XYZ file of C-alpha atoms in Angstrom:
643
model
C 28.469 -6.160 -45.834
C 27.010 -5.829 -49.295
C 25.088 -9.082 -48.820
C 23.613 -7.843 -45.532
C 22.510 -4.575 -47.144
C 20.836 -6.479 -49.946
C 18.905 -8.552 -47.406
C 17.819 -5.400 -45.576
C 16.596 -3.872 -48.846
C 14.539 -6.975 -49.595
C 12.944 -6.903 -46.137
C 12.085 -3.227 -46.444
C 10.565 -3.666 -49.883
C 8.404 -6.565 -48.723
C 7.175 -4.525 -45.771
C 6.299 -1.658 -48.091
C 4.348 -3.980 -50.360
C 2.425 -5.346 -47.385
C 1.467 -1.886 -46.185
C 0.339 -0.791 -49.654
C -1.787 -3.900 -49.947
C -3.380 -3.217 -46.560
C -4.176 0.357 -47.558
C -5.745 -0.759 -50.807
C -7.901 -3.232 -48.905
C -9.039 -0.573 -46.522
C -9.934 1.727 -49.382
C -11.926 -1.011 -51.030
C -13.879 -1.659 -47.862
C -14.654 1.999 -47.391
C -15.757 2.472 -50.969
C -17.991 -0.623 -50.757
C -16.332 -2.322 -53.729
C -15.783 -5.610 -51.840
C -18.302 -8.342 -52.349
C -20.092 -9.803 -49.322
C -19.413 -13.459 -48.643
C -22.206 -15.836 -49.534
C -24.771 -16.453 -46.744
C -24.394 -19.753 -44.883
C -27.443 -21.253 -43.291
C -26.909 -21.910 -39.626
C -27.640 -25.362 -38.265
C -30.223 -25.360 -35.517
C -28.873 -26.060 -32.041
C -29.879 -29.414 -30.612
C -32.621 -29.162 -28.098
C -31.465 -30.246 -24.679
C -34.026 -31.482 -22.237
C -34.411 -29.116 -19.433
C -33.927 -31.776 -16.749
C -30.603 -33.055 -18.161
C -29.338 -29.519 -18.512
C -30.113 -28.850 -14.896
C -28.452 -32.101 -13.753
C -25.271 -31.404 -15.726
C -24.979 -27.916 -14.389
C -25.347 -29.271 -10.888
C -22.766 -32.014 -11.627
C -24.865 -35.037 -10.723
C -24.506 -36.717 -14.121
C -20.738 -36.322 -14.071
C -20.510 -37.906 -10.633
C -22.243 -41.006 -11.934
C -19.761 -41.266 -14.799
C -16.761 -40.853 -12.488
C -17.993 -43.600 -10.225
C -18.285 -45.900 -13.201
C -14.756 -44.974 -14.318
C -13.427 -45.639 -10.813
C -15.034 -49.084 -10.679
C -13.745 -49.954 -14.132
C -10.206 -48.853 -13.233
C -10.375 -50.759 -9.956
C -11.262 -53.928 -11.870
C -8.385 -53.263 -14.280
C -6.000 -53.000 -11.299
C -7.288 -56.233 -9.797
C -6.990 -58.063 -13.099
C -3.444 -56.895 -13.776
C -2.273 -57.669 -10.232
C -3.985 -61.053 -10.159
C -3.987 -62.531 -13.664
C -4.795 -65.918 -12.145
C -8.202 -65.967 -13.786
C -6.287 -67.028 -16.890
C -5.305 -70.315 -15.212
C -7.263 -73.375 -16.218
C -9.282 -74.268 -13.118
C -10.911 -77.214 -14.876
C -7.685 -79.164 -15.410
C -6.835 -82.241 -13.372
C -3.111 -81.861 -14.058
C -0.748 -81.635 -11.074
C 2.749 -80.275 -10.638
C 5.026 -81.574 -7.872
C 8.083 -79.784 -6.513
C 10.644 -81.745 -4.478
C 13.786 -79.968 -3.210
C 16.661 -82.379 -2.526
C 19.122 -79.703 -1.384
C 19.500 -75.959 -0.919
C 16.867 -75.430 1.796
C 17.925 -74.829 5.371
C 21.477 -74.345 4.089
C 23.676 -72.305 1.772
C 24.570 -74.433 -1.243
C 23.831 -77.963 -2.444
C 20.945 -76.789 -4.624
C 18.909 -79.491 -6.353
C 15.202 -79.712 -7.140
C 12.840 -82.046 -9.015
C 9.871 -80.774 -11.046
C 7.466 -83.622 -11.645
C 4.186 -84.380 -13.378
C 2.295 -87.667 -13.365
C 4.405 -89.108 -16.173
C 7.693 -87.201 -16.405
C 10.214 -85.257 -14.337
C 12.931 -82.612 -14.699
C 15.940 -82.044 -12.441
C 16.910 -78.407 -11.803
C 20.623 -78.055 -10.909
C 22.805 -80.645 -9.176
C 24.933 -78.730 -6.699
C 27.380 -79.455 -3.899
C 28.082 -77.835 -0.539
C 31.045 -77.649 1.808
C 31.464 -79.551 5.094
C 31.813 -78.011 8.507
C 34.846 -78.393 10.738
C 33.477 -81.512 12.444
C 33.351 -83.554 9.217
C 36.934 -84.747 9.340
C 38.442 -85.892 6.068
C 35.363 -84.783 4.087
C 36.031 -82.413 1.191
C 32.562 -81.809 -0.258
C 28.932 -82.777 0.332
C 26.534 -83.834 -2.416
C 22.765 -84.476 -2.242
C 21.424 -87.958 -1.591
C 20.268 -89.361 -4.950
C 17.912 -91.996 -3.475
C 14.759 -90.309 -4.812
C 16.386 -89.823 -8.225
C 16.973 -93.574 -8.364
C 13.319 -94.195 -7.551
C 12.011 -92.002 -10.409
C 14.883 -92.632 -12.817
C 12.581 -93.775 -15.631
C 10.476 -90.587 -15.400
C 13.370 -88.135 -15.770
C 13.628 -86.537 -19.230
C 16.471 -84.108 -18.573
C 18.508 -81.840 -16.290
C 18.217 -78.056 -16.638
C 21.055 -75.824 -15.399
C 20.566 -72.212 -14.261
C 24.233 -71.145 -13.919
C 27.769 -72.407 -13.371
C 28.368 -71.982 -9.633
C 29.638 -75.008 -7.698
C 26.566 -75.062 -5.487
C 24.494 -75.663 -8.641
C 26.718 -77.933 -10.778
C 29.342 -79.359 -8.398
C 27.659 -82.753 -7.905
C 27.093 -83.451 -11.628
C 30.047 -85.890 -12.040
C 28.861 -88.005 -9.104
C 25.319 -88.214 -10.504
C 26.572 -89.115 -13.978
C 28.772 -91.892 -12.631
C 25.527 -93.618 -11.719
C 22.861 -92.220 -14.084
C 22.927 -90.185 -17.268
C 20.336 -87.756 -18.638
C 20.355 -84.983 -21.272
C 21.716 -81.723 -19.788
C 20.257 -78.390 -20.995
C 21.900 -75.029 -20.335
C 23.854 -72.092 -21.726
C 27.431 -72.361 -22.986
C 29.481 -71.411 -19.907
C 27.737 -73.703 -17.363
C 27.913 -76.637 -19.785
C 31.605 -76.020 -20.445
C 32.255 -75.882 -16.694
C 30.446 -79.192 -16.233
C 32.433 -80.588 -19.152
C 35.662 -79.562 -17.438
C 34.577 -81.493 -14.346
C 33.775 -84.530 -16.481
C 37.292 -84.328 -17.944
C 38.816 -84.319 -14.434
C 36.801 -87.417 -13.538
C 37.767 -89.127 -16.830
C 34.154 -88.948 -18.054
C 34.680 -87.000 -21.256
C 32.303 -89.285 -23.172
C 29.389 -87.879 -21.139
C 29.776 -84.521 -22.927
C 27.537 -86.100 -25.565
C 24.549 -85.469 -23.268
C 25.003 -81.666 -23.453
C 22.304 -79.594 -25.165
C 23.162 -75.896 -25.572
C 20.011 -73.745 -25.561
C 19.057 -70.322 -26.877
C 17.605 -67.803 -24.462
C 14.113 -66.497 -25.127
C 13.385 -69.604 -27.193
C 11.020 -72.139 -25.559
C 11.965 -75.758 -26.208
C 10.103 -78.995 -25.594
C 11.675 -81.416 -23.125
C 9.247 -84.294 -22.925
C 5.893 -82.848 -21.912
C 7.562 -79.737 -20.466
C 8.064 -76.497 -22.387
C 11.107 -74.727 -20.961
C 12.464 -71.245 -21.643
C 15.708 -69.703 -20.350
C 15.623 -65.968 -19.594
C 18.743 -63.922 -18.904
C 19.270 -62.802 -15.324
C 22.169 -61.058 -13.575
C 24.227 -62.725 -10.852
C 27.873 -62.897 -9.744
C 28.713 -65.255 -12.603
C 28.361 -64.773 -16.336
C 25.410 -66.214 -18.262
C 22.993 -66.920 -15.419
C 19.404 -67.773 -16.255
C 15.893 -67.750 -14.901
C 13.708 -70.680 -15.984
C 10.086 -70.739 -17.143
C 8.533 -74.229 -17.191
C 5.144 -74.612 -18.880
C 3.041 -77.637 -17.979
C -0.586 -78.610 -18.352
C -1.169 -77.469 -14.757
C 0.279 -74.007 -15.442
C 3.523 -72.063 -15.714
C 6.257 -72.229 -13.105
C 9.029 -69.621 -12.835
C 12.299 -70.574 -11.114
C 14.641 -67.609 -10.647
C 17.800 -69.500 -9.722
C 20.322 -67.268 -7.951
C 19.785 -63.693 -9.057
C 20.122 -59.979 -8.502
C 18.678 -57.220 -10.684
C 21.688 -55.261 -11.928
C 20.672 -52.551 -14.374
C 24.301 -51.739 -15.264
C 26.128 -55.076 -15.509
C 29.688 -55.266 -16.816
C 28.709 -57.027 -20.058
C 25.781 -54.684 -20.713
C 23.162 -57.446 -20.532
C 20.718 -56.621 -17.715
C 18.004 -58.920 -16.379
C 15.333 -59.702 -18.958
C 12.562 -57.917 -17.091
C 10.415 -57.701 -20.211
C 10.188 -61.473 -20.579
C 9.442 -61.939 -16.902
C 6.669 -59.353 -17.196
C 5.310 -61.184 -20.243
C 4.888 -64.369 -18.242
C 3.410 -62.347 -15.381
C 0.733 -61.005 -17.724
C 0.030 -64.507 -19.047
C -0.588 -65.831 -15.532
C 2.005 -67.699 -13.436
C 0.957 -70.629 -11.279
C 4.079 -70.897 -9.113
C 7.235 -68.911 -8.343
C 10.306 -70.445 -6.668
C 12.796 -67.689 -5.897
C 16.245 -67.121 -4.327
C 16.041 -66.111 -0.650
C 19.718 -65.697 0.279
C 19.706 -61.916 0.921
C 16.098 -61.588 2.058
C 17.138 -59.737 5.239
C 19.068 -57.063 3.310
C 17.003 -53.891 2.761
C 17.118 -51.835 -0.412
C 18.968 -52.894 -3.553
C 22.172 -54.871 -4.008
C 24.872 -52.620 -5.455
C 25.831 -53.035 -9.080
C 29.005 -54.906 -10.001
C 30.370 -51.705 -11.561
C 30.859 -50.129 -8.102
C 33.891 -52.371 -7.593
C 35.753 -50.828 -10.567
C 36.481 -47.374 -9.005
C 37.640 -49.095 -5.800
C 40.106 -51.205 -7.790
C 41.290 -48.082 -9.608
C 41.953 -46.297 -6.293
C 43.917 -49.276 -4.939
C 45.958 -49.729 -8.127
C 46.873 -46.032 -8.293
C 48.244 -46.070 -4.718
C 49.962 -49.484 -4.842
C 53.778 -49.259 -4.514
C 54.488 -52.906 -5.260
C 52.685 -55.981 -6.556
C 48.896 -56.168 -6.439
C 47.549 -59.588 -5.469
C 43.797 -59.939 -5.939
C 41.799 -62.894 -4.660
C 38.122 -63.603 -5.269
C 35.819 -66.462 -6.205
C 37.169 -68.094 -9.355
C 33.685 -68.110 -10.887
C 33.268 -64.324 -10.596
C 34.636 -63.676 -14.070
C 33.452 -60.062 -14.253
C 35.219 -59.239 -10.969
C 38.440 -60.728 -12.292
C 37.922 -58.924 -15.612
C 37.657 -55.551 -13.848
C 40.924 -56.194 -11.982
C 42.659 -57.148 -15.243
C 41.344 -54.001 -16.963
C 42.836 -51.817 -14.209
C 46.107 -53.741 -14.382
C 46.379 -53.123 -18.129
C 45.532 -49.457 -17.552
C 48.500 -49.185 -15.147
C 50.815 -51.210 -17.421
C 50.931 -54.321 -15.286
C 51.386 -57.898 -16.471
C 48.828 -60.446 -15.292
C 49.719 -63.698 -13.601
C 46.852 -66.109 -12.860
C 47.535 -68.687 -10.120
C 45.199 -71.409 -8.885
C 43.775 -74.281 -10.886
C 40.112 -73.222 -10.708
C 40.958 -69.572 -11.466
C 43.074 -70.533 -14.480
C 40.419 -72.916 -15.779
C 37.432 -70.562 -15.459
C 39.262 -67.592 -16.950
C 40.444 -69.688 -19.891
C 36.916 -71.013 -20.509
C 35.431 -67.499 -20.463
C 38.064 -66.181 -22.874
C 37.777 -69.125 -25.245
C 33.981 -68.792 -25.412
C 34.242 -65.040 -26.020
C 32.618 -63.757 -22.827
C 35.688 -61.609 -22.082
C 38.528 -60.483 -24.360
C 42.102 -59.655 -23.285
C 45.424 -59.761 -25.155
C 47.086 -63.061 -24.300
C 50.579 -61.560 -24.537
C 49.872 -59.618 -21.317
C 49.621 -62.834 -19.306
C 52.707 -64.418 -17.731
C 53.455 -67.605 -15.789
C 54.223 -67.755 -12.076
C 57.910 -68.476 -12.611
C 58.205 -65.290 -14.723
C 56.986 -62.902 -12.020
C 60.474 -62.237 -10.604
C 61.691 -61.045 -14.016
C 59.592 -57.872 -13.706
C 59.500 -54.954 -11.290
C 56.925 -55.280 -8.530
C 54.992 -52.264 -9.889
C 54.483 -54.148 -13.156
C 52.668 -57.184 -11.724
C 49.080 -58.160 -10.929
C 48.568 -61.619 -9.463
C 45.021 -63.012 -9.638
C 44.606 -66.026 -7.410
C 42.296 -68.210 -5.334
C 42.018 -68.305 -1.554
C 39.551 -65.560 -0.638
C 37.884 -67.952 1.838
C 41.132 -68.787 3.616
C 41.364 -72.341 2.235
C 44.504 -73.957 3.620
C 45.405 -75.505 0.254
C 44.807 -72.349 -1.799
C 47.558 -70.457 -3.592
C 47.138 -67.293 -1.486
C 47.437 -69.227 1.789
C 50.639 -70.907 0.611
C 52.031 -67.517 -0.456
C 51.206 -66.085 2.984
C 53.046 -68.827 4.894
C 55.960 -68.824 2.370
C 55.268 -72.311 1.068
C 54.458 -71.381 -2.540
C 57.027 -72.524 -5.049
C 57.447 -69.222 -6.913
C 55.798 -66.386 -4.975
C 56.113 -65.213 -1.383
C 54.386 -62.241 0.199
C 56.546 -59.071 0.412
C 56.123 -55.985 2.645
C 55.227 -53.754 -0.348
C 52.513 -56.108 -1.657
C 48.930 -54.839 -1.842
C 46.424 -57.644 -1.191
C 42.799 -57.339 -2.341
C 40.297 -59.792 -0.848
C 37.294 -59.105 -3.033
C 34.852 -61.519 -1.416
C 32.672 -61.956 1.632
C 33.252 -64.839 4.016
C 30.780 -67.672 3.490
C 29.011 -68.531 6.799
C 31.330 -70.906 8.619
C 34.503 -69.598 6.943
C 34.938 -66.491 9.109
C 37.698 -68.118 11.175
C 39.778 -69.242 8.194
C 39.426 -65.824 6.493
C 40.605 -64.105 9.672
C 43.543 -66.512 9.882
C 44.784 -65.798 6.349
C 44.452 -62.022 6.911
C 46.639 -62.381 10.013
C 49.268 -64.306 8.034
C 49.282 -61.636 5.302
C 49.619 -58.794 7.810
C 52.447 -60.587 9.630
C 54.260 -60.817 6.285
C 54.058 -57.004 6.086
C 51.531 -56.696 3.251
C 48.649 -54.236 3.090
C 45.255 -55.947 2.988
C 42.180 -54.326 1.479
C 39.146 -56.173 2.810
C 36.391 -54.784 5.021
C 37.825 -51.267 5.224
C 36.767 -50.707 1.613
C 32.949 -50.642 1.437
C 32.803 -51.224 -2.341
C 35.500 -53.873 -2.617
C 32.837 -56.565 -2.901
C 29.176 -56.659 -3.882
C 26.757 -59.520 -3.453
C 25.343 -61.533 -6.317
C 21.972 -62.053 -4.615
C 18.860 -59.929 -4.603
C 18.052 -57.686 -1.668
C 14.475 -56.980 -0.550
C 13.595 -54.393 -3.189
C 14.792 -56.655 -5.998
C 12.815 -59.549 -4.534
C 9.759 -57.293 -4.484
C 10.328 -56.342 -8.112
C 10.544 -60.008 -9.092
C 7.312 -60.775 -7.225
C 5.496 -57.826 -8.814
C 6.683 -58.741 -12.300
C 5.779 -62.423 -12.076
C 2.638 -62.037 -9.919
C 2.441 -65.742 -9.003
C -0.600 -67.373 -7.466
C 1.615 -69.612 -5.292
C 5.045 -68.782 -3.892
C 7.795 -71.110 -2.582
C 10.965 -69.377 -1.279
C 14.092 -71.474 -1.964
C 17.890 -71.243 -1.603
C 18.991 -70.267 1.880
C 18.508 -71.018 5.530
C 15.074 -71.241 7.147
C 15.159 -67.655 8.426
C 15.968 -66.405 4.911
C 13.043 -68.299 3.392
C 10.672 -67.151 6.151
C 11.559 -63.500 5.585
C 11.195 -63.913 1.818
C 7.781 -65.485 2.346
C 6.685 -62.409 4.302
C 7.932 -60.197 1.464
C 5.783 -62.264 -0.897
C 2.713 -61.665 1.282
C 3.477 -57.926 1.322
C 3.581 -58.038 -2.490
C 0.096 -59.445 -2.851
C 0.508 -63.228 -2.559
C -2.115 -64.660 -0.235
C -0.669 -65.995 3.021
C -2.280 -69.397 2.476
C -0.521 -69.582 -0.907
C 2.980 -69.255 0.585
C 4.769 -72.324 1.969
C 8.210 -72.589 3.579
C 9.636 -75.908 2.419
C 12.334 -78.184 3.804
C 14.544 -80.591 1.863
C 12.657 -83.760 1.005
C 9.154 -82.245 1.253
C 7.108 -82.854 -1.889
C 4.684 -80.030 -2.671
C 1.760 -80.587 -5.034
C 0.465 -77.580 -6.944
C -2.650 -77.174 -9.086
C -4.528 -74.005 -10.116
C -6.867 -74.688 -7.153
C -4.494 -75.527 -4.280
C -0.965 -76.040 -2.922
C -0.271 -78.770 -0.374
C 2.404 -81.087 0.972
C 1.803 -84.668 -0.154
C 4.782 -86.621 1.238
C 8.398 -86.571 2.369
C 11.113 -88.347 0.395
C 14.513 -89.533 1.604
C 17.133 -86.842 1.439
C 20.373 -85.867 3.117
C 24.061 -85.517 2.313
C 26.655 -87.879 0.947
C 30.255 -87.313 2.052
C 32.937 -87.146 -0.659
C 36.710 -87.485 -0.386
C 38.067 -85.363 -3.243
C 41.496 -86.939 -3.079
C 40.122 -90.294 -4.175
C 36.839 -89.028 -5.702
C 34.714 -91.533 -3.848
C 32.021 -91.577 -1.180
C 32.717 -91.870 2.528
C 30.248 -93.937 4.544
C 28.212 -92.175 7.182
C 29.488 -94.412 9.960
C 33.098 -93.576 9.046
C 32.408 -89.851 9.454
C 30.542 -90.467 12.718
C 33.459 -92.541 14.041
C 35.865 -89.740 13.140
C 33.704 -87.230 14.968
C 33.525 -89.455 18.039
C 37.276 -89.999 18.108
C 37.975 -86.289 17.680
C 35.495 -85.180 20.318
C 35.432 -87.995 22.866
C 38.647 -89.984 22.329
C 39.244 -93.721 21.897
C 40.056 -96.619 24.273
C 41.592 -99.860 22.980
C 41.651 -102.993 25.144
C 43.433 -106.284 24.363
C 42.830 -109.060 26.935
C 43.152 -112.852 27.329
C 40.530 -114.664 29.446
C 40.486 -118.113 30.988
C 37.089 -119.564 30.223
C 37.009 -122.111 33.023
C 37.708 -119.893 36.018
C 36.643 -116.611 34.324
C 39.833 -114.722 35.147
C 42.413 -112.736 33.221
C 45.206 -114.900 31.858
C 47.559 -111.893 32.114
C 47.412 -108.157 32.522
C 45.385 -106.548 29.715
C 46.949 -104.036 27.365
C 45.046 -100.749 27.515
C 45.690 -97.753 25.252
C 43.766 -94.497 25.253
C 43.901 -91.475 22.954
C 42.182 -88.164 23.565
C 40.712 -89.211 26.927
C 43.400 -88.922 29.612
C 46.881 -87.396 29.590
C 50.024 -89.492 29.122
C 50.833 -89.126 32.829
C 47.529 -90.820 33.729
C 47.890 -93.752 31.318
C 49.162 -96.178 33.957
C 46.442 -95.222 36.412
C 43.792 -95.568 33.703
C 45.126 -98.995 32.693
C 44.839 -100.168 36.331
C 41.241 -98.892 36.424
C 40.318 -100.908 33.323
C 42.083 -104.004 34.679
C 40.072 -103.842 37.933
C 36.930 -103.220 35.882
C 37.624 -106.323 33.756
C 38.184 -108.459 36.855
C 34.850 -107.412 38.350
C 33.148 -107.808 34.963
C 34.351 -111.419 34.596
C 33.308 -112.341 38.148
C 29.710 -111.276 37.513
C 29.327 -112.356 33.902
C 27.022 -115.167 32.836
C 28.981 -118.273 31.772
C 27.174 -118.575 28.452
C 28.400 -115.182 27.207
C 32.002 -116.419 27.052
C 30.946 -118.782 24.268
C 30.042 -115.847 21.956
C 32.915 -113.445 21.365
C 30.766 -110.744 19.731
C 28.294 -110.573 22.632
C 31.204 -110.604 25.083
C 32.853 -107.594 23.429
C 29.538 -105.715 23.281
C 28.958 -106.238 27.008
C 32.495 -105.162 27.831
C 32.083 -102.091 25.663
C 28.974 -101.054 27.616
C 30.727 -101.487 30.973
C 33.825 -99.492 29.984
C 31.745 -96.705 28.385
C 29.614 -96.417 31.544
C 32.783 -96.100 33.638
C 34.251 -93.393 31.362
C 30.969 -91.493 31.353
C 30.666 -91.585 35.118
C 34.265 -90.619 35.884
C 35.479 -88.570 32.886
C 32.146 -87.279 31.497
C 33.103 -88.546 28.035
C 31.682 -91.098 25.617
C 34.823 -92.492 23.995
C 34.956 -95.065 21.229
C 35.686 -98.454 22.848
C 37.664 -100.975 20.769
C 37.924 -104.285 22.726
C 39.799 -107.333 21.449
C 39.157 -110.403 23.651
C 40.791 -113.832 23.376
C 39.045 -116.647 25.286
C 41.157 -119.725 26.093
């Protein structure tokens, strides 16, 4: 209180001093004691012409200035939206783009960037077969064109570690080897594949790059820029050539709140956009989806809700490459004091790679083996496994049908399928869900809207990419034809001239210069069938024969013929599979016997001298009969003995 009073006294005293000073000043003014300030000479006002003054008051002069400002700003807008004036129109350099996979399909991505003297390969991916490709495990691009330009190729650049971008690398390297440039995780994933194929020595071709640091690869200058996707460490590629700069997005989405805190490098993309980009090749997978793709973080609260309500084990299945999705599930498991069991070779491998490289960090003592699961209470277990696409050989499928060695589905189990069915896999996904429900488990799939988010850009993100890069020419890639067509229209809406947009197909070679874009030729492309059990190629005719046998059936004929009188030496042996029922076998055999008798009566004598021609003619006759009567085109396998 004393301190407050002191402060009040000080304030009062200062106020009194101020008032006394003011009074003294007033007295001085009244008495005339104050001195007058020295006289300052005023500067003369500038003379304004009468006409200008009148115009300014009316506003005419200001209107002229505003018009000039508008025209200047309009030019600034045009220049920033179309920085193509910075391209060198006097150059004779050409850039050629040749997709060998990934167009008109989902997966199998591979592309060649080529100048007159050198070439780069962008990604070497695989795809999956459809149900009609019996005995085929994976599909890889046809490397015929790569063989033709082998001497021009200076390297392979990798955008990210998904199978549809790196899955065919071992099969290419068995035949040809080139330096491979990419970030740590994709290279380690490729290295793991090389180890499986007993090609560890080829790891010597790996070249780990630094993002935001352009490097020279032959006559190309290449820079990797960080981009968000459903796998860690994805990249967008800038390729500088004499003809101009090309931007290849790879697979992407624009996630502003990714799990690792590293969003898409929009600043670097904008930098290249300001410098002037000749060509953009961009991911078209989700081009029909309006708005923005949801951030990966939206899955976390959904997992938390499921974990909090789970009464027994939680079994989560997703793509093994989606490390951040798996990481979120593990974080929730640790939060609810659950041990983690990882099952499935690809899941184990990818998670181990990510942890060893430092992309994710978890205490290793919280992980247990499959045979240890039964030692704990069900509420203390999280099982992370493969099989979200309903693969019949996956760990989840074997658990569902009670064929897994250690784990079988229980009624209290909570299943999380955190993935969307790849086109063509809808049937197998539905089948595994049915098996899980029959086992009594609860399945969280489509009834949870945020249980899965896409890794591909929706329309608004595609627009943002186009506006940042501002390319002169635009080639939509990655996806089916309808996806690319829609993406092309989005490009036109974002300022790319319609004549500068082209919808490519696999094998089409597109030539680009600062002056034009055109198709120059078509190269050989297609798919090569691979049997993963033996890791070797399957010939096209083998696959076609399998399809024919599965769809149309097969007829086998063994007959002995007397050459002199052109008759059957004895009754032929006829076997059919997939054409007629077992009850009709005898009747069908009699039909073929009568057909052979008539065939021999009308055949030219000279044909009996050539067994190959004889079998071909018989094959035609039998096939015509089967087509006419059974409306089928079976495979005919005749074996004729002439005596």
